[in-house]
Short mmCIF file of C-alpha atoms in Angstrom, two decimals:
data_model
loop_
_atom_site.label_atom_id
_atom_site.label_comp_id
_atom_site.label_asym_id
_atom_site.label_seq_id
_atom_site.Cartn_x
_atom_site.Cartn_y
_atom_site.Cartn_z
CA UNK I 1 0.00 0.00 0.00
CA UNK I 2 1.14 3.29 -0.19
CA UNK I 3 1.23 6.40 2.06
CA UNK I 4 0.83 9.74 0.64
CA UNK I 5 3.59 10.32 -1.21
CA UNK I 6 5.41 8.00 0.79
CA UNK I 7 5.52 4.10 -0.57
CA UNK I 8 5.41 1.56 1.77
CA UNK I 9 8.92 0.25 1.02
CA UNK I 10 10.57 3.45 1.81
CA UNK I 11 9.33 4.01 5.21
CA UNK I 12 10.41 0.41 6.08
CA UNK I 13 13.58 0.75 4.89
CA UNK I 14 13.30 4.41 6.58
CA UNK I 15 13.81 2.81 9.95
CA UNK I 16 17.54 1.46 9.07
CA UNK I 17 18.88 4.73 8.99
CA UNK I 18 20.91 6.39 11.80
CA UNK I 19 22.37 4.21 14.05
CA UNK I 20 19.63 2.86 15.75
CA UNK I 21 17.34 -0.23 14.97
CA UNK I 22 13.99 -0.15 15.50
CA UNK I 23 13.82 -3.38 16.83
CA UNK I 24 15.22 -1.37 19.91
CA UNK I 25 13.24 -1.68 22.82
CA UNK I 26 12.31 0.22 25.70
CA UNK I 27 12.08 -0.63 28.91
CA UNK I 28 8.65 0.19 30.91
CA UNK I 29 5.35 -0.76 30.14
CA UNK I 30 4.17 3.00 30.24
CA UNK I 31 6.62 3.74 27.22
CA UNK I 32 5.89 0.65 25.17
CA UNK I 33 2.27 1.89 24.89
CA UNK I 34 3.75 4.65 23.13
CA UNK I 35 4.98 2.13 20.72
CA UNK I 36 1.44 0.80 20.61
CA UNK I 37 0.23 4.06 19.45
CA UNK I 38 2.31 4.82 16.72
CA UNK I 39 1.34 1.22 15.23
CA UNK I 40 -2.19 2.13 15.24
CA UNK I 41 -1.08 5.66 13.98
CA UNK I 42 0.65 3.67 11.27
CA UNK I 43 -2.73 1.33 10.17
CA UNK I 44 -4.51 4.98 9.65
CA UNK I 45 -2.30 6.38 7.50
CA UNK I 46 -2.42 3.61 5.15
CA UNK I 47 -6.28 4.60 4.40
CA UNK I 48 -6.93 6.67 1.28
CA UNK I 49 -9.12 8.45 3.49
CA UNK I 50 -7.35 8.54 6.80
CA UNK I 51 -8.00 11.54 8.98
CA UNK I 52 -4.17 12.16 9.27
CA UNK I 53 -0.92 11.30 7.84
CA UNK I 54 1.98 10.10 10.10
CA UNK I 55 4.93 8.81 7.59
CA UNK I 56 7.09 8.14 10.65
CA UNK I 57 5.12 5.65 12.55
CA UNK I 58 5.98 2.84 11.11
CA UNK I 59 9.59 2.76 12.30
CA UNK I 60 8.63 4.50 15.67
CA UNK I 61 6.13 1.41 16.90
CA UNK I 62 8.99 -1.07 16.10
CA UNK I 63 8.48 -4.97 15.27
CA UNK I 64 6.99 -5.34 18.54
CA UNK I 65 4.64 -2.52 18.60
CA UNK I 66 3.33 -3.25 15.11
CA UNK I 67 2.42 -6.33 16.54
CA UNK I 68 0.12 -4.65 19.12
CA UNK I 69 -1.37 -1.45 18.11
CA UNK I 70 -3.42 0.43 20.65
CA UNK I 71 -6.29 0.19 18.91
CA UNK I 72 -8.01 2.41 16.10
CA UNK I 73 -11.40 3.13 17.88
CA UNK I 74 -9.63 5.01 20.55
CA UNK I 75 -6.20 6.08 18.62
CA UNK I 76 -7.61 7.84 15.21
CA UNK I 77 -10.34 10.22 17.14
CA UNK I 78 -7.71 11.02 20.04
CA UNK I 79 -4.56 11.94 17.64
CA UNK I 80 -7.49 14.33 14.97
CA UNK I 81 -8.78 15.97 18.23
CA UNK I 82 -5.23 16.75 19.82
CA UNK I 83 -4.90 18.24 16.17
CA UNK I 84 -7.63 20.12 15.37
CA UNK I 85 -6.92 21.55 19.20
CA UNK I 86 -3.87 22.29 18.47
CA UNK I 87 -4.88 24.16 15.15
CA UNK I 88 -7.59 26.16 17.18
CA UNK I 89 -5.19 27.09 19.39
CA UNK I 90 -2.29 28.63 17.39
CA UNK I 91 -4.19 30.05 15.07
CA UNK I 92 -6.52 31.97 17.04
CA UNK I 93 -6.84 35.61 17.13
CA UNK I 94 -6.18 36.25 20.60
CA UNK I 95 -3.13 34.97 22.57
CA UNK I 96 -2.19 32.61 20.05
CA UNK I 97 0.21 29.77 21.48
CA UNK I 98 3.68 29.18 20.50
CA UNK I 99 4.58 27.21 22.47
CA UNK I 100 3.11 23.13 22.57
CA UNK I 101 3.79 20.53 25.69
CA UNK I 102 3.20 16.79 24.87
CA UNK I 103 3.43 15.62 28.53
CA UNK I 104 3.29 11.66 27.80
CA UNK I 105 4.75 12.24 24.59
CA UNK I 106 5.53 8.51 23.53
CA UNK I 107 6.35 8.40 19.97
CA UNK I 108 4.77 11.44 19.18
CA UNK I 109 5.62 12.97 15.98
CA UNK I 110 3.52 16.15 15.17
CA UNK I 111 6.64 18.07 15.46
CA UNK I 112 7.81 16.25 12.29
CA UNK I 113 4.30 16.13 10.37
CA UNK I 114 2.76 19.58 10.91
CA UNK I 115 4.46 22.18 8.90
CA UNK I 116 1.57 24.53 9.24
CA UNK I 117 2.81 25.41 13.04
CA UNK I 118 6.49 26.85 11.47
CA UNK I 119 6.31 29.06 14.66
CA UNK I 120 5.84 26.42 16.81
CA UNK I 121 7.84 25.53 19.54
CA UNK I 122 7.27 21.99 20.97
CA UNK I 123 8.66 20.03 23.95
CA UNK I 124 8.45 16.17 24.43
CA UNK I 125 8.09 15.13 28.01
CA UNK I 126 8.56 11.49 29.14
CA UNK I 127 10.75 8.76 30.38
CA UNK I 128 14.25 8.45 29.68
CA UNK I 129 13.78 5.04 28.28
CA UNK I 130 11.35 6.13 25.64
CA UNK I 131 13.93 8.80 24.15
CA UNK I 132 16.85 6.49 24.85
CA UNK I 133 15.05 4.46 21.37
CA UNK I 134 12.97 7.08 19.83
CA UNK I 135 16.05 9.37 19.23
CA UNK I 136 18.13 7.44 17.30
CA UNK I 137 15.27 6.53 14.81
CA UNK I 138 14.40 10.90 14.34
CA UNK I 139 18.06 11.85 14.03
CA UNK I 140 18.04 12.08 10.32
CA UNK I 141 14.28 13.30 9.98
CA UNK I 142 13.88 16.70 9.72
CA UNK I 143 11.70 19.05 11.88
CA UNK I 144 8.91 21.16 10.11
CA UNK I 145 8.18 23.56 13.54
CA UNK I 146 10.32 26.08 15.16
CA UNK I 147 11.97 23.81 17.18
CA UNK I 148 11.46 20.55 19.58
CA UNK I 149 12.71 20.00 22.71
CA UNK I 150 12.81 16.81 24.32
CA UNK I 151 12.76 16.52 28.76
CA UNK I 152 13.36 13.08 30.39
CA UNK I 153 11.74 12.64 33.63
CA UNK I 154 8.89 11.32 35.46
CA UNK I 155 5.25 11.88 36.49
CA UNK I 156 4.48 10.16 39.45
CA UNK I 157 5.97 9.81 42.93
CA UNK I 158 6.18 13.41 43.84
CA UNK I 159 6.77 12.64 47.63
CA UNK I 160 4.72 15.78 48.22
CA UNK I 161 6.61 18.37 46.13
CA UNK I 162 4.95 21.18 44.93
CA UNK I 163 6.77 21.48 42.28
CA UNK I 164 6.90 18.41 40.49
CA UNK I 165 9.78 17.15 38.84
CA UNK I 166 8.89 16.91 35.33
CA UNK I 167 7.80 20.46 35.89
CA UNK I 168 11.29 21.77 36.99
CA UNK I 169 13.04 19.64 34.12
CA UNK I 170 10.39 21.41 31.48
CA UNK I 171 11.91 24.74 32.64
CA UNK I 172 15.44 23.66 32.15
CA UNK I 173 14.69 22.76 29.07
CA UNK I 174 13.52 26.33 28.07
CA UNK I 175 9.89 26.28 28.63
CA UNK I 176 8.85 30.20 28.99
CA UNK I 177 5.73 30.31 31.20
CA UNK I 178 5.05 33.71 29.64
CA UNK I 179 4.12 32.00 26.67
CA UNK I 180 0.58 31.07 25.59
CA UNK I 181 0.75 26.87 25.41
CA UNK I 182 -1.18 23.75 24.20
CA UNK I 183 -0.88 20.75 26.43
CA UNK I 184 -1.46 17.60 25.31
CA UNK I 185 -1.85 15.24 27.54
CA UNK I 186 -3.21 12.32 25.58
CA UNK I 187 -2.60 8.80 27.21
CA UNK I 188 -1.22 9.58 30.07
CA UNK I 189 -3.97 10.76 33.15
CA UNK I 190 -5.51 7.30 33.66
CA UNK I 191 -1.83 6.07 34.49
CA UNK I 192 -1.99 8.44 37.28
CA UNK I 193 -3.19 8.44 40.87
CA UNK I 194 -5.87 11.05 41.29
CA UNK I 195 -3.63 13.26 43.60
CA UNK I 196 -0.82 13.13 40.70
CA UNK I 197 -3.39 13.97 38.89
CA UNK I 198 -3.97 17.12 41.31
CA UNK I 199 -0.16 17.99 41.20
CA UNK I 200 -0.08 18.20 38.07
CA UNK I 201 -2.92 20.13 37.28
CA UNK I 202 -1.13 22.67 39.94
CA UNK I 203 2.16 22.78 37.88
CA UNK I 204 0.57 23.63 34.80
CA UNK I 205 -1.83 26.81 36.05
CA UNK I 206 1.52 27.71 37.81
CA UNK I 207 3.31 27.27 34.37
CA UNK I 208 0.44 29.20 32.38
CA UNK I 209 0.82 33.18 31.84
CA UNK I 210 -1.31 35.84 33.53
CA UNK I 211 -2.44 36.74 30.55
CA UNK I 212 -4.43 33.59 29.25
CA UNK I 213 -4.01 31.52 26.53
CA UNK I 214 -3.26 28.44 27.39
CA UNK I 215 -5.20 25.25 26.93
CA UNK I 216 -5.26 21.30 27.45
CA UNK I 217 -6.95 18.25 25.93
CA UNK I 218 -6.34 14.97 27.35
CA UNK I 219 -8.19 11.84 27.33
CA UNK I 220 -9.70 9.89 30.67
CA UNK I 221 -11.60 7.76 32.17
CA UNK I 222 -14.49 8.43 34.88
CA UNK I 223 -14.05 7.57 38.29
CA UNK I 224 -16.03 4.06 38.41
CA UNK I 225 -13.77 2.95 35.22
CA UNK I 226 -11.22 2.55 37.68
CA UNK I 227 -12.99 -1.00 39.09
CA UNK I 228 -12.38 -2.46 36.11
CA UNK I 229 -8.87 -2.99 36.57
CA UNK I 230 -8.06 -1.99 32.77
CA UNK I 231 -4.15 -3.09 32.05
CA UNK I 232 -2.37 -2.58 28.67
CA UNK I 233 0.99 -4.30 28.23
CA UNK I 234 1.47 -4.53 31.84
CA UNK I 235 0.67 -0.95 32.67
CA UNK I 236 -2.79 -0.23 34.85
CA UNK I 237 -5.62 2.20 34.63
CA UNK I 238 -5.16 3.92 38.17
CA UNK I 239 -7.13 7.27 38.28
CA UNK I 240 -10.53 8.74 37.01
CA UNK I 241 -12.78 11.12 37.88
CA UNK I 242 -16.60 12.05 37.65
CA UNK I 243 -15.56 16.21 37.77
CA UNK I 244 -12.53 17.13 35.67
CA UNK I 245 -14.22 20.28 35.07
CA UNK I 246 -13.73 21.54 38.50
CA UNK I 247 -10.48 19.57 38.91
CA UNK I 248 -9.09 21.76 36.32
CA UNK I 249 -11.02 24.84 37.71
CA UNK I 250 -9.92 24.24 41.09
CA UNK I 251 -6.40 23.30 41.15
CA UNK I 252 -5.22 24.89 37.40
CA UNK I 253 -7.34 27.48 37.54
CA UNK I 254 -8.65 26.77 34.06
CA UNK I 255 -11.96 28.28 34.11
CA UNK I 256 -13.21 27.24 30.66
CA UNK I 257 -13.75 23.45 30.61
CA UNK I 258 -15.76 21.01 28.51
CA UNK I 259 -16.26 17.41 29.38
CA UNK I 260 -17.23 15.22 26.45
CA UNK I 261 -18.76 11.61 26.58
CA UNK I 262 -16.61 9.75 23.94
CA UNK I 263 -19.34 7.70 22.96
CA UNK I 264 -20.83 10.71 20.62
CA UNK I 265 -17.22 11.55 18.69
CA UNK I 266 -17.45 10.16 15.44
CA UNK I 267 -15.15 9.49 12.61
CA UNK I 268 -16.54 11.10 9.41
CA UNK I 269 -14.31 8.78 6.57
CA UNK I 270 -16.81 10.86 3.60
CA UNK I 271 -15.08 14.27 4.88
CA UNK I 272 -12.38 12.81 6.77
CA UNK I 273 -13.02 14.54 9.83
CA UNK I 274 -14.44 13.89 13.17
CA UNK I 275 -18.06 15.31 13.87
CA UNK I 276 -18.99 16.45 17.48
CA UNK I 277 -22.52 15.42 18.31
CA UNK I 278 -24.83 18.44 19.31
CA UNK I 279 -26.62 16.02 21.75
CA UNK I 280 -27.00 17.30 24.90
CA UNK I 281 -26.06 13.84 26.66
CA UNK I 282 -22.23 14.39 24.65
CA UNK I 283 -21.22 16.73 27.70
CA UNK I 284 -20.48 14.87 30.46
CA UNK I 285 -21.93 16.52 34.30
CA UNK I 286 -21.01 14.41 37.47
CA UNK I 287 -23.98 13.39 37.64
CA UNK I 288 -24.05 12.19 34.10
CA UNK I 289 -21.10 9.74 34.46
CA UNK I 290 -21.29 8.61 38.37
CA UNK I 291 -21.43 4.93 38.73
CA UNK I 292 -20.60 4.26 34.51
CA UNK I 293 -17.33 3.07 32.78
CA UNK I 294 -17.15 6.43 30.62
CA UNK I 295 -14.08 7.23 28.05
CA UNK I 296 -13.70 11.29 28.39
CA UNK I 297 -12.23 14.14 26.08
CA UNK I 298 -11.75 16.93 27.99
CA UNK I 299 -10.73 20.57 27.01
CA UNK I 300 -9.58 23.07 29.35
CA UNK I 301 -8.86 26.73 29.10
CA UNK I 302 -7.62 29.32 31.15
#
């Protein structure tokens, strides 16, 4: 098959280059999900009418994560709604943002396959172990945003900080809190405890300028979800919640929220787009979601 002016023979043999092999593997569960992603990332852009194009996925997921993609259903609405958000966001009129956080990065690659964010500035956040493989495989690829920046650290086990790690090695790195940013957080909040989940709502309204314009989308999982003791590749579902809206409002101070049931997202192949339901039932309340196993897209802005 081929990808958009890319055949499928030269992204295979695109993985060979550098140094590394992509037969490289990492070393937590957490980060081989990543791997999982950019298989399924992979399968969609092999569809004449896929909803995006991602020519380096195939030698990001590796032998072993083509053999276990994450899962279309959840991977091709999630990766069109992080970038239509992310579109909204830097192109608006008013405090556009520059600057673009993928917190749970994985083997992201938007920073290689959007070239209409030139002014973009993006930094990768994530475990060591993921870059230790995904960097040798990018080395010869070139960027088509202002720049990327890539922070290895960790998101849990904060022993109380208030200033959590990954926060303090995301300002070494650069990060300008002045700066109007998109978070993405996609894949990465059901992994975490509810209180991480607190901290690091915390570190990013205390990374966020006084002047607004900063937003996050991330996926989750409602609070009863939890029970079901979810585990992909050996890494557990751990934290949901009924209220994200007031999570963010309360501890980011993100007063602009919007909780949507992921039930009513729905991939349009005809225009190759996703269409948001107008039902009212397709934004979630507390009440809405209590005692159900929900999938959630939520939006937050400040």
């Amino acid at each position: 098959p081929m990808l958009r002016g890319l055949p499928l023979l030269a992204a295979v043999q695109c993985c060979a280059r550098g140094g590394a092999s992509p037969a490289m593997e990492v070393q937590t569960a957490h980060s081989f999900t990543g791997r999982q992603c950019a298989a399924s990332r992979w399968e969609e852009s092999q569809r004449p009418d896929s909803l995006f194009q991602d020519p380096l996925a195939y030698k990001l997921a590796g032998p072993a994560g083509l053999k276990s993609p994450m899962g279309n259903w959840i991977m091709v609405p999630r990766t069109r709604f992080g970038d239509d958000f992310l579109r909204r966001h830097y192109f608006k009129r008013d405090n556009p943002a520059r600057q673009v956080v993928l917190l749970g990065a994985g083997f992201d690659s938007r920073a290689y396959r959007m070239p209409d964010l030139p002014e973009a500035v993006f930094f990768e956040v994530d475990q060591a172990t993921t870059f230790d493989v995904k960097e040798p495989l990018l080395q010869e690829d070139q960027l088509v945003v202002k720049d990327r920046r890539v922070v290895s650290t960790e998101f849990s086990g904060q022993d109380g900080r208030r200033r959590p790690q990954w926060c303090q090695d995301l300002l070494a790195q650069g990060f300008d809190p002045n700066v109007p940013t998109v978070w993405l957080l996609e894949g990465l909040m059901m992994y975490l405890t509810i209180e991480d989940q607190k901290i690091l709502m915390r570190a990013i309204g205390e990374l966020s300028p006084p002047t607004g314009g900063s937003a996050v989308f991330h996926d989750a999982i409602s609070a009863n979800y939890v029970s079901m003791r979810i585990n992909v590749s050996g890494a557990p579902f751990i934290g949901g919640s009924d209220d994200y809206k007031t999570l963010w409002q309360q501890f980011a101070r993100y007063n602009h929220t919007a909780v949507r049931n992921f039930e009513y997202i729905e991939v349009d192949r005809r225009s190759r787009s996703l269409r948001l339901s107008n039902d009212p039932r397709s934004l979630c309340t507390p009440s809405s979601v209590r005692g159900r196993n929900v999938v959630l897209f939520v939006e937050a802005e400040q």
